[in-house]
Every structure is written in C-alpha cells, then in structure tokens.
Amino acid sequence: TYSVPSEGAWSVVQFGDYVIATNGSDPVQYYNLASPTTFLDLPGTPPSGVVAAVVGDFLAFGNTDDYGPRSVVWSGINNSEYWTPGNRGSDYQLFPEGGEVLGIAGFEGGAVVFQDNVIREMTVNLSSPFIFNFRKTDETRTIVAPRSIVRAGGGIFFLTLEGFFRYGQPSVPIGNERVDRFFQSDADFNALWQAQGAADPVNKVVYWRYKSVNGGSDTTTDRVLIYNYLLDKWSIANVELSWIFPSTTPGETLESLDALGFTLDTFPTPFDSRLFAGGTPLIGGFDASYRLVFFNGSPLEATLQTGDTALAFPRRAFVNGFRPITDASTVYGNVAVRDRHGASRVWGNEALIQSTGVVPARANGRLHRFEVRVPAGTEWSHIHGIEPNATPGGNR
C-alpha cells in the first residue's frame, strides 16, 4: 500500500543493522539485517523525508513532511529510533532560503547538503549544543537532477543547469567542452527527474543514466554517461535501465546453477567471475522488466572517433590506411574527409583490420577523421589511438 510520488523514489541507507527507506510520503521503513523478516515502520517518531543519509553517527532526513522542504532532521546519536529535538543529539535545521533540500551526501565528519540553488556544508560539532554547524559553500549552482548526486573516490559529483561538476570550493566543472553540450541536446529535460547516478567502486567510474529525447519511457532510461574520475575521461553506452546502484553480488555455487536455469555449458558468466564469490562490490541495476542485472556480461559494441586533423597542413593528404593502437583482436575502421571545417564529412567504406595490423583505406582531403569499431563480444582492454599512413598531396 505504499504511495511513492509519481516522480519520486525511495531513498535507502544502511544504519547499523537496519536498512532504512524513505520516500517523503509513506512512514519511514526499516529492514533488520540481524533478524530479517520484512520491511516495517521504523519505531519512534521519525519524519518522512524525501532523502536519507548517514551523517557521522546520526541518521538524517532532508525535505521532510514534519518540517518542510527546506529542512534537515537528524536522529539521536547512534539511535535511528529517537527523534525528540534537543535531546540525545537529535535536532533539526530549517534553511531560510535556497529552495528545497534535494540531496545529502554524508560522510564521517558531516555532510554536503544540496538545495535547489545553494550548497551547504553540515559539520559535526559535538561540543556545541546545536550538534551541527551549517555554512554556505556555493550559491552559483542550480541542481536539476536530485538523484544525480554521487559520492565516489573521495569526491562528490552532481548535475547542474550548467553541466556536470565535482564538489569543491568552488566546484569544478568536469564536463565542460566534452559532454555538457551533448547532454543538453540529447537529454529529455522533461524527464530529468529520472536522471540518476551511481558509483562503480571497482572500476573507479561514475555512471549517470538518463532518458534521451528519442528513447526511454516514463519508467526507463536509454542512455548511460560514464565518467572515469581517475583518468578524467568520459564514455557513453546505450542501455535501457529502470534503476542503477552500487551493489554486491549474491554468492553462487555450481549446485545452484540448476536453480538459475543454466548448465555448465550454457552459463554466460566465466567461472572466475566475482559473481561466484558473493559480497564483492560492483555496479548493478534493474532493467526495463525490473530484473536485477550486473554489468559483467560480454562486451557491447564500441565505437571511437578522433577529431578532425590536418595531416599535411596546408596541403591535402592521401591516407591509404591506418593502424589502431589496441589489443582488440577484431577491429573495423573507417576514414572521413572534408576540405574545410564548414563542409560535410564524406565517409569511406568500413574495412576490417588486416593481419599486418593495418586498416586499409583510400581517403584524400585536407581534414581527416578516423573511426574504430570493435564488434560486440570482442574482448579488449584499451585503445590508445591510431597511426595514419599518409602522404602529402596538392593544394587543390
């Protein structure tokens, strides 16, 4: 009988042995990992919040039904069932401006609170009767996707009206001149409430799923932007999802293959996969049919392009092939040419890499763009670039 708002979602955290879920509408729910039965109403008088977070030794809710959309409320210290303000460390904070609280990124010493138009730091101060100190750190960002806020690798990443940022003082743009303009043209801004981020702790990347203007549905998204925060590089995948989250694998044994509907010959996952260990962190999600999935299947098709480059400036150049620098065993390549930046590109015919490691081509022009395509199912780990085989041509 839950009544999640049409554009809302559950916000779920673990606090001690409790898995606690809130949606801003129904009573706060908890699931006891020590004696699991089912989800029940959390004891005490907790306010129902739109977002939940663990802040130091406190459970916190933001945007609550008791105190309003600009509120942050926290429990008694180490007690998720105690909510009497002014006692045992429990209290609340009402912000006079900044809009509703959209997200709380908690950590051991405090949290970062994201409102519509203000970002604040929430710092533990147990020597003060107020428990937490609050201060504004950024009044220049407009958060457009509440569930885009992700903690990963010691940083906090989020989506604003201007693009993607890493939190700081000031916050640092990570998508400027790379993905921001693409996202603004590709995303369905009427469905930004569906945009959601999650961190992959193993591969050191953040995933953001979103609905494009030409895909997805009222319950699913069709695009995933992928940001490697160590390499500061981006990628994209076309995957239909209804949710994405950091997960751990359930343990599996060879004896359980029958229950999964597979045999030794048909099981799709390598037997040295982390899937069998259980409890190993990885990225997971739910697909369009709400089935639990992990991103550990065979590789999808990958397509990479260079920018336009003048190989013999100011003269034309003739390219009769190029060598992809990759460990992929099967690669297809193509070359596009144009004589000026304002002209349309003319692509040649795609060709398979030869045994010599060269993709044959015939492309004559002033500007060349190279494309590499790795077919689905091909195992590979890197593509560092290409080496063109080009000779200068004439000026006309």
Tab-separated table of C-alpha atoms in Angstrom:
chain	number	residue	atom	x	y	z
A	1	THR	CA	0.000	0.000	0.000
A	2	TYR	CA	2.951	2.355	-0.488
A	3	SER	CA	2.246	5.608	-2.326
A	4	VAL	CA	5.520	6.791	-3.852
A	5	PRO	CA	5.024	10.140	-5.677
A	6	SER	CA	4.883	9.817	-9.468
A	7	GLU	CA	8.292	11.470	-9.917
A	8	GLY	CA	9.685	10.282	-6.596
A	9	ALA	CA	11.664	7.277	-5.441
A	10	TRP	CA	12.787	5.509	-2.319
A	11	SER	CA	15.944	6.809	-0.659
A	12	VAL	CA	17.698	3.907	1.065
A	13	VAL	CA	20.633	3.813	3.514
A	14	GLN	CA	22.107	1.320	5.952
A	15	PHE	CA	22.334	2.418	9.601
A	16	GLY	CA	23.797	-0.297	11.818
A	17	ASP	CA	21.791	-3.484	11.253
A	18	TYR	CA	18.904	-1.544	9.730
A	19	VAL	CA	18.253	-0.902	6.059
A	20	ILE	CA	16.168	2.285	6.201
A	21	ALA	CA	13.987	3.538	3.343
A	22	THR	CA	12.034	6.777	2.993
A	23	ASN	CA	10.107	8.385	0.155
A	24	GLY	CA	8.685	11.587	1.696
A	25	SER	CA	5.150	10.209	1.612
A	26	ASP	CA	4.866	6.905	3.473
A	27	PRO	CA	6.044	6.155	7.029
A	28	VAL	CA	9.793	5.500	7.178
A	29	GLN	CA	10.512	1.783	6.661
A	30	TYR	CA	13.259	-0.428	8.064
A	31	TYR	CA	14.548	-3.932	7.442
A	32	ASN	CA	16.517	-5.668	10.211
A	33	LEU	CA	19.518	-7.496	8.740
A	34	ALA	CA	20.175	-9.255	12.058
A	35	SER	CA	16.713	-10.884	12.105
A	36	PRO	CA	15.268	-10.430	8.619
A	37	THR	CA	11.526	-10.720	8.118
A	38	THR	CA	10.082	-7.888	6.036
A	39	PHE	CA	10.061	-4.091	5.882
A	40	LEU	CA	8.225	-2.472	8.819
A	41	ASP	CA	7.516	1.048	10.066
A	42	LEU	CA	10.598	2.458	11.815
A	43	PRO	CA	9.871	2.731	15.570
A	44	GLY	CA	9.819	6.136	17.218
A	45	THR	CA	8.512	9.272	15.526
A	46	PRO	CA	10.802	9.763	12.519
A	47	PRO	CA	9.680	12.332	9.944
A	48	SER	CA	9.271	11.030	6.425
A	49	GLY	CA	11.918	12.663	4.253
A	50	VAL	CA	12.491	12.740	0.522
A	51	VAL	CA	16.191	11.931	1.021
A	52	ALA	CA	18.085	9.951	3.662
A	53	ALA	CA	21.757	9.934	4.648
A	54	VAL	CA	24.084	8.711	7.362
A	55	VAL	CA	25.960	11.706	8.769
A	56	GLY	CA	28.639	10.625	11.221
A	57	ASP	CA	26.761	8.734	13.955
A	58	PHE	CA	23.374	10.172	13.002
A	59	LEU	CA	20.579	9.195	10.635
A	60	ALA	CA	19.403	12.271	8.723
A	61	PHE	CA	16.430	13.065	6.520
A	62	GLY	CA	16.042	16.031	4.210
A	63	ASN	CA	12.916	17.687	2.803
A	64	THR	CA	10.621	16.245	5.472
A	65	ASP	CA	6.865	16.167	5.927
A	66	ASP	CA	7.099	17.467	9.513
A	67	TYR	CA	9.381	20.470	8.937
A	68	GLY	CA	9.005	21.332	5.265
A	69	PRO	CA	11.037	21.133	2.043
A	70	ARG	CA	13.949	23.288	3.329
A	71	SER	CA	14.580	21.111	6.395
A	72	VAL	CA	17.238	18.675	7.553
A	73	VAL	CA	16.341	16.493	10.558
A	74	TRP	CA	18.623	14.062	12.372
A	75	SER	CA	18.152	11.300	14.944
A	76	GLY	CA	19.679	10.818	18.344
A	77	ILE	CA	23.323	9.802	18.278
A	78	ASN	CA	23.612	6.144	17.214
A	79	ASN	CA	19.853	5.757	17.607
A	80	SER	CA	17.680	5.732	14.499
A	81	GLU	CA	14.541	5.381	16.644
A	82	TYR	CA	14.957	8.574	18.691
A	83	TRP	CA	13.637	11.833	17.170
A	84	THR	CA	12.930	14.255	20.023
A	85	PRO	CA	14.552	17.618	19.085
A	86	GLY	CA	17.040	18.916	21.625
A	87	ASN	CA	17.597	15.558	23.316
A	88	ARG	CA	20.323	12.897	22.833
A	89	GLY	CA	21.734	14.913	19.952
A	90	SER	CA	18.554	14.832	17.849
A	91	ASP	CA	17.510	18.127	16.263
A	92	TYR	CA	16.573	19.842	13.002
A	93	GLN	CA	17.630	22.789	10.849
A	94	LEU	CA	15.347	24.980	8.724
A	95	PHE	CA	17.065	26.958	5.967
A	96	PRO	CA	15.576	30.392	5.237
A	97	GLU	CA	16.371	30.242	1.501
A	98	GLY	CA	17.989	28.150	-1.197
A	99	GLY	CA	14.967	26.060	-2.145
A	100	GLU	CA	14.058	22.539	-1.168
A	101	VAL	CA	16.658	20.035	0.022
A	102	LEU	CA	17.404	17.714	-2.901
A	103	GLY	CA	20.236	15.591	-1.582
A	104	ILE	CA	22.552	14.919	1.363
A	105	ALA	CA	25.983	13.405	0.768
A	106	GLY	CA	27.046	12.225	4.212
A	107	PHE	CA	30.469	11.217	5.498
A	108	GLU	CA	32.149	10.616	8.867
A	109	GLY	CA	32.637	14.261	9.835
A	110	GLY	CA	29.475	15.725	8.359
A	111	ALA	CA	27.720	16.104	5.038
A	112	VAL	CA	27.193	18.277	1.990
A	113	VAL	CA	23.581	19.429	1.668
A	114	PHE	CA	22.299	20.207	-1.822
A	115	GLN	CA	19.356	22.558	-2.225
A	116	ASP	CA	17.802	23.940	-5.413
A	117	ASN	CA	20.175	26.910	-5.577
A	118	VAL	CA	22.553	26.570	-2.617
A	119	ILE	CA	25.119	24.004	-1.493
A	120	ARG	CA	25.969	23.910	2.229
A	121	GLU	CA	28.372	22.002	4.417
A	122	MET	CA	26.998	20.324	7.537
A	123	THR	CA	29.842	19.791	10.019
A	124	VAL	CA	29.696	17.753	13.227
A	125	ASN	CA	30.408	19.851	16.317
A	126	LEU	CA	29.656	17.717	19.381
A	127	SER	CA	30.987	20.430	21.719
A	128	SER	CA	28.108	22.666	20.663
A	129	PRO	CA	24.515	22.181	21.847
A	130	PHE	CA	23.488	22.526	18.190
A	131	ILE	CA	25.455	19.349	17.214
A	132	PHE	CA	25.997	20.564	13.611
A	133	ASN	CA	27.323	23.758	12.077
A	134	PHE	CA	25.994	24.853	8.668
A	135	ARG	CA	27.636	27.191	6.184
A	136	LYS	CA	27.056	28.058	2.541
A	137	THR	CA	29.821	26.976	0.201
A	138	ASP	CA	28.272	27.565	-3.241
A	139	GLU	CA	25.404	29.831	-4.288
A	140	THR	CA	26.052	29.654	-8.049
A	141	ARG	CA	24.736	26.187	-8.947
A	142	THR	CA	21.200	25.119	-9.811
A	143	ILE	CA	20.739	21.395	-9.193
A	144	VAL	CA	18.470	19.950	-11.906
A	145	ALA	CA	18.557	16.222	-11.117
A	146	PRO	CA	18.384	15.346	-7.397
A	147	ARG	CA	19.410	11.721	-7.903
A	148	SER	CA	22.484	12.737	-9.907
A	149	ILE	CA	24.406	13.411	-6.666
A	150	VAL	CA	27.041	10.668	-6.215
A	151	ARG	CA	29.833	10.122	-3.700
A	152	ALA	CA	32.819	8.354	-5.252
A	153	GLY	CA	36.578	8.229	-4.841
A	154	GLY	CA	36.654	10.858	-2.116
A	155	GLY	CA	34.638	13.290	-4.253
A	156	ILE	CA	31.018	14.267	-4.775
A	157	PHE	CA	29.696	14.575	-8.329
A	158	PHE	CA	26.437	16.159	-9.481
A	159	LEU	CA	24.497	17.600	-12.414
A	160	THR	CA	23.520	21.276	-12.605
A	161	LEU	CA	21.849	23.502	-15.151
A	162	GLU	CA	25.369	24.310	-16.425
A	163	GLY	CA	26.586	20.706	-16.655
A	164	PHE	CA	28.443	18.111	-14.582
A	165	PHE	CA	30.565	19.142	-11.578
A	166	ARG	CA	32.795	17.771	-8.836
A	167	TYR	CA	32.030	19.404	-5.492
A	168	GLY	CA	34.624	21.813	-4.107
A	169	GLN	CA	35.095	25.402	-3.051
A	170	PRO	CA	34.488	26.318	-5.797
A	171	SER	CA	33.019	23.281	-7.538
A	172	VAL	CA	34.979	22.100	-10.567
A	173	PRO	CA	33.347	21.515	-13.992
A	174	ILE	CA	34.126	18.031	-15.326
A	175	GLY	CA	32.020	18.039	-18.488
A	176	ASN	CA	32.763	21.465	-19.960
A	177	GLU	CA	33.603	21.277	-23.709
A	178	ARG	CA	33.328	17.495	-23.530
A	179	VAL	CA	29.831	16.225	-22.660
A	180	ASP	CA	27.805	19.153	-21.321
A	181	ARG	CA	26.558	20.462	-24.656
A	182	PHE	CA	25.919	16.935	-25.907
A	183	PHE	CA	23.903	16.149	-22.778
A	184	GLN	CA	21.863	19.352	-23.067
A	185	SER	CA	20.940	18.488	-26.656
A	186	ASP	CA	20.421	14.753	-26.100
A	187	ALA	CA	18.629	14.592	-22.733
A	188	ASP	CA	14.871	14.875	-22.307
A	189	PHE	CA	14.715	17.812	-19.895
A	190	ASN	CA	11.083	16.976	-19.085
A	191	ALA	CA	12.320	13.705	-17.598
A	192	LEU	CA	15.378	14.884	-15.651
A	193	TRP	CA	13.747	13.536	-12.506
A	194	GLN	CA	14.706	10.115	-13.909
A	195	ALA	CA	18.396	11.022	-14.232
A	196	GLN	CA	20.309	9.056	-11.626
A	197	GLY	CA	23.942	8.434	-10.747
A	198	ALA	CA	25.813	5.555	-9.111
A	199	ALA	CA	29.463	4.757	-8.423
A	200	ASP	CA	31.345	1.666	-9.562
A	201	PRO	CA	33.878	1.126	-6.740
A	202	VAL	CA	35.982	-1.382	-8.696
A	203	ASN	CA	36.453	0.444	-11.999
A	204	LYS	CA	36.649	3.944	-10.440
A	205	VAL	CA	33.854	5.372	-12.561
A	206	VAL	CA	30.529	7.121	-12.039
A	207	TYR	CA	27.514	6.175	-14.147
A	208	TRP	CA	24.644	8.565	-14.906
A	209	ARG	CA	21.588	7.076	-16.569
A	210	TYR	CA	19.109	9.406	-18.279
A	211	LYS	CA	16.292	9.457	-20.816
A	212	SER	CA	17.170	10.838	-24.231
A	213	VAL	CA	14.743	12.886	-26.316
A	214	ASN	CA	14.213	9.918	-28.636
A	215	GLY	CA	14.262	6.951	-26.259
A	216	GLY	CA	13.327	5.520	-22.906
A	217	SER	CA	9.859	5.707	-21.368
A	218	ASP	CA	8.056	7.025	-18.303
A	219	THR	CA	9.828	4.388	-16.210
A	220	THR	CA	13.082	3.679	-18.071
A	221	THR	CA	16.155	5.488	-19.379
A	222	ASP	CA	18.098	4.583	-22.510
A	223	ARG	CA	21.462	6.340	-22.103
A	224	VAL	CA	24.326	5.976	-19.622
A	225	LEU	CA	27.122	8.546	-19.369
A	226	ILE	CA	30.268	7.062	-17.828
A	227	TYR	CA	32.934	9.196	-16.130
A	228	ASN	CA	36.311	7.806	-15.038
A	229	TYR	CA	37.270	10.192	-12.240
A	230	LEU	CA	40.879	8.955	-12.056
A	231	LEU	CA	41.575	9.380	-15.779
A	232	ASP	CA	39.167	12.335	-16.154
A	233	LYS	CA	37.661	10.735	-19.270
A	234	TRP	CA	34.108	10.135	-20.499
A	235	SER	CA	32.252	7.444	-22.416
A	236	ILE	CA	28.623	6.601	-23.259
A	237	ALA	CA	26.517	3.448	-23.502
A	238	ASN	CA	23.053	2.775	-24.888
A	239	VAL	CA	21.495	0.603	-22.166
A	240	GLU	CA	17.849	0.572	-21.070
A	241	LEU	CA	17.504	0.698	-17.285
A	242	SER	CA	14.893	1.441	-14.665
A	243	TRP	CA	17.437	1.858	-11.824
A	244	ILE	CA	21.194	1.778	-11.209
A	245	PHE	CA	23.075	1.400	-7.936
A	246	PRO	CA	26.297	0.194	-6.291
A	247	SER	CA	25.714	-3.437	-5.404
A	248	THR	CA	27.307	-6.611	-4.129
A	249	THR	CA	26.998	-9.984	-5.779
A	250	PRO	CA	24.961	-12.757	-4.194
A	251	GLY	CA	27.024	-15.867	-3.584
A	252	GLU	CA	26.502	-18.684	-6.075
A	253	THR	CA	27.735	-22.271	-6.251
A	254	LEU	CA	27.872	-24.823	-9.041
A	255	GLU	CA	24.999	-26.647	-7.323
A	256	SER	CA	22.790	-23.562	-7.678
A	257	LEU	CA	23.164	-23.411	-11.474
A	258	ASP	CA	20.065	-25.576	-11.939
A	259	ALA	CA	18.003	-23.093	-9.916
A	260	LEU	CA	19.303	-20.319	-12.139
A	261	GLY	CA	18.185	-22.206	-15.227
A	262	PHE	CA	21.675	-22.848	-16.639
A	263	THR	CA	24.001	-25.781	-17.199
A	264	LEU	CA	27.803	-25.792	-17.126
A	265	ASP	CA	27.779	-25.413	-20.905
A	266	THR	CA	25.230	-22.591	-21.110
A	267	PHE	CA	26.160	-20.438	-18.094
A	268	PRO	CA	27.009	-16.996	-19.577
A	269	THR	CA	29.481	-15.836	-16.923
A	270	PRO	CA	33.124	-17.010	-16.584
A	271	PHE	CA	33.633	-19.202	-13.539
A	272	ASP	CA	36.402	-16.935	-12.230
A	273	SER	CA	33.899	-14.049	-12.138
A	274	ARG	CA	33.299	-12.103	-8.906
A	275	LEU	CA	29.682	-13.274	-9.253
A	276	PHE	CA	30.503	-16.570	-7.516
A	277	ALA	CA	32.371	-15.019	-4.582
A	278	GLY	CA	29.387	-13.089	-3.288
A	279	GLY	CA	29.614	-9.833	-1.374
A	280	THR	CA	32.018	-8.287	-3.864
A	281	PRO	CA	31.167	-4.668	-4.714
A	282	LEU	CA	30.241	-3.864	-8.296
A	283	ILE	CA	27.684	-1.828	-10.211
A	284	GLY	CA	24.179	-3.225	-10.612
A	285	GLY	CA	20.778	-2.166	-11.787
A	286	PHE	CA	17.288	-3.138	-12.833
A	287	ASP	CA	16.441	-3.475	-16.498
A	288	ALA	CA	13.238	-2.410	-18.264
A	289	SER	CA	11.499	-5.534	-16.911
A	290	TYR	CA	12.716	-4.809	-13.334
A	291	ARG	CA	15.124	-7.750	-13.290
A	292	LEU	CA	18.309	-7.417	-11.243
A	293	VAL	CA	21.287	-7.173	-13.605
A	294	PHE	CA	25.056	-6.708	-13.315
A	295	PHE	CA	27.382	-5.108	-15.839
A	296	ASN	CA	29.542	-8.180	-16.224
A	297	GLY	CA	28.291	-9.738	-19.469
A	298	SER	CA	30.102	-9.892	-22.790
A	299	PRO	CA	31.330	-6.525	-24.139
A	300	LEU	CA	28.958	-4.322	-26.106
A	301	GLU	CA	29.965	-2.908	-29.463
A	302	ALA	CA	32.354	0.034	-29.049
A	303	THR	CA	32.811	2.914	-31.485
A	304	LEU	CA	35.523	5.562	-31.129
A	305	GLN	CA	36.336	8.562	-33.322
A	306	THR	CA	39.188	11.020	-33.441
A	307	GLY	CA	38.694	14.705	-34.087
A	308	ASP	CA	39.331	16.240	-37.495
A	309	THR	CA	43.059	16.604	-38.127
A	310	ALA	CA	45.131	18.208	-40.918
A	311	LEU	CA	47.852	15.660	-41.652
A	312	ALA	CA	49.788	17.804	-44.186
A	313	PHE	CA	48.698	21.370	-43.425
A	314	PRO	CA	48.171	23.478	-45.524
A	315	ARG	CA	48.188	20.799	-48.222
A	316	ARG	CA	45.863	17.891	-48.792
A	317	ALA	CA	46.838	14.416	-47.655
A	318	PHE	CA	46.151	10.968	-49.048
A	319	VAL	CA	45.570	8.208	-46.457
A	320	ASN	CA	45.864	4.629	-47.676
A	321	GLY	CA	45.411	3.036	-44.252
A	322	PHE	CA	45.907	3.419	-40.509
A	323	ARG	CA	46.989	1.256	-37.596
A	324	PRO	CA	44.714	1.183	-34.485
A	325	ILE	CA	46.768	1.011	-31.287
A	326	THR	CA	44.669	-1.551	-29.432
A	327	ASP	CA	44.706	-5.072	-28.039
A	328	ALA	CA	41.346	-5.894	-29.655
A	329	SER	CA	41.665	-8.879	-31.986
A	330	THR	CA	38.839	-7.788	-34.306
A	331	VAL	CA	38.609	-4.159	-35.380
A	332	TYR	CA	36.827	-2.334	-38.179
A	333	GLY	CA	37.934	1.106	-39.322
A	334	ASN	CA	36.806	3.993	-41.496
A	335	VAL	CA	38.052	7.432	-42.556
A	336	ALA	CA	36.068	10.603	-43.279
A	337	VAL	CA	37.412	13.620	-45.195
A	338	ARG	CA	36.420	17.219	-45.836
A	339	ASP	CA	38.262	20.177	-47.343
A	340	ARG	CA	37.165	22.802	-44.810
A	341	HIS	CA	35.705	22.804	-41.324
A	342	GLY	CA	32.328	24.036	-42.535
A	343	ALA	CA	31.894	21.293	-45.125
A	344	SER	CA	30.115	17.980	-44.607
A	345	ARG	CA	32.224	14.903	-43.911
A	346	VAL	CA	32.363	12.202	-46.543
A	347	TRP	CA	32.926	8.735	-45.102
A	348	GLY	CA	34.622	5.956	-46.990
A	349	ASN	CA	33.866	2.248	-46.800
A	350	GLU	CA	34.415	0.495	-43.478
A	351	ALA	CA	37.167	-2.135	-43.623
A	352	LEU	CA	38.368	-4.968	-41.400
A	353	ILE	CA	41.850	-4.798	-39.890
A	354	GLN	CA	44.403	-6.904	-41.787
A	355	SER	CA	46.878	-9.424	-40.399
A	356	THR	CA	49.535	-6.676	-40.574
A	357	GLY	CA	47.538	-4.623	-38.054
A	358	VAL	CA	46.574	-2.003	-40.669
A	359	VAL	CA	43.040	-0.980	-41.659
A	360	PRO	CA	43.081	-0.280	-45.431
A	361	ALA	CA	41.544	2.985	-46.646
A	362	ARG	CA	41.535	5.449	-49.532
A	363	ALA	CA	40.855	8.970	-48.291
A	364	ASN	CA	42.067	12.203	-49.912
A	365	GLY	CA	41.351	15.561	-48.280
A	366	ARG	CA	42.602	18.381	-46.060
A	367	LEU	CA	40.897	17.178	-42.882
A	368	HIS	CA	40.674	13.539	-41.831
A	369	ARG	CA	38.660	11.877	-39.084
A	370	PHE	CA	39.307	8.241	-38.116
A	371	GLU	CA	36.802	5.787	-36.666
A	372	VAL	CA	37.437	2.456	-34.961
A	373	ARG	CA	34.656	-0.038	-34.248
A	374	VAL	CA	35.108	-3.106	-32.035
A	375	PRO	CA	32.280	-5.626	-32.580
A	376	ALA	CA	30.135	-6.840	-29.709
A	377	GLY	CA	31.563	-9.854	-27.917
A	378	THR	CA	35.206	-8.979	-28.660
A	379	GLU	CA	37.424	-8.977	-25.583
A	380	TRP	CA	39.658	-5.904	-25.335
A	381	SER	CA	41.011	-3.555	-22.670
A	382	HIS	CA	42.488	-0.481	-24.393
A	383	ILE	CA	42.567	1.694	-27.488
A	384	HIS	CA	45.219	4.405	-27.236
A	385	GLY	CA	44.877	5.977	-30.681
A	386	ILE	CA	45.709	5.407	-34.343
A	387	GLU	CA	48.781	5.775	-36.566
A	388	PRO	CA	47.808	7.055	-40.034
A	389	ASN	CA	49.729	6.142	-43.155
A	390	ALA	CA	49.511	9.433	-45.089
A	391	THR	CA	51.366	11.193	-47.892
A	392	PRO	CA	51.138	14.930	-48.727
A	393	GLY	CA	49.095	15.832	-51.782
A	394	GLY	CA	48.444	19.019	-53.723
A	395	ASN	CA	46.929	22.292	-52.608
A	396	ARG	CA	43.726	21.918	-54.661
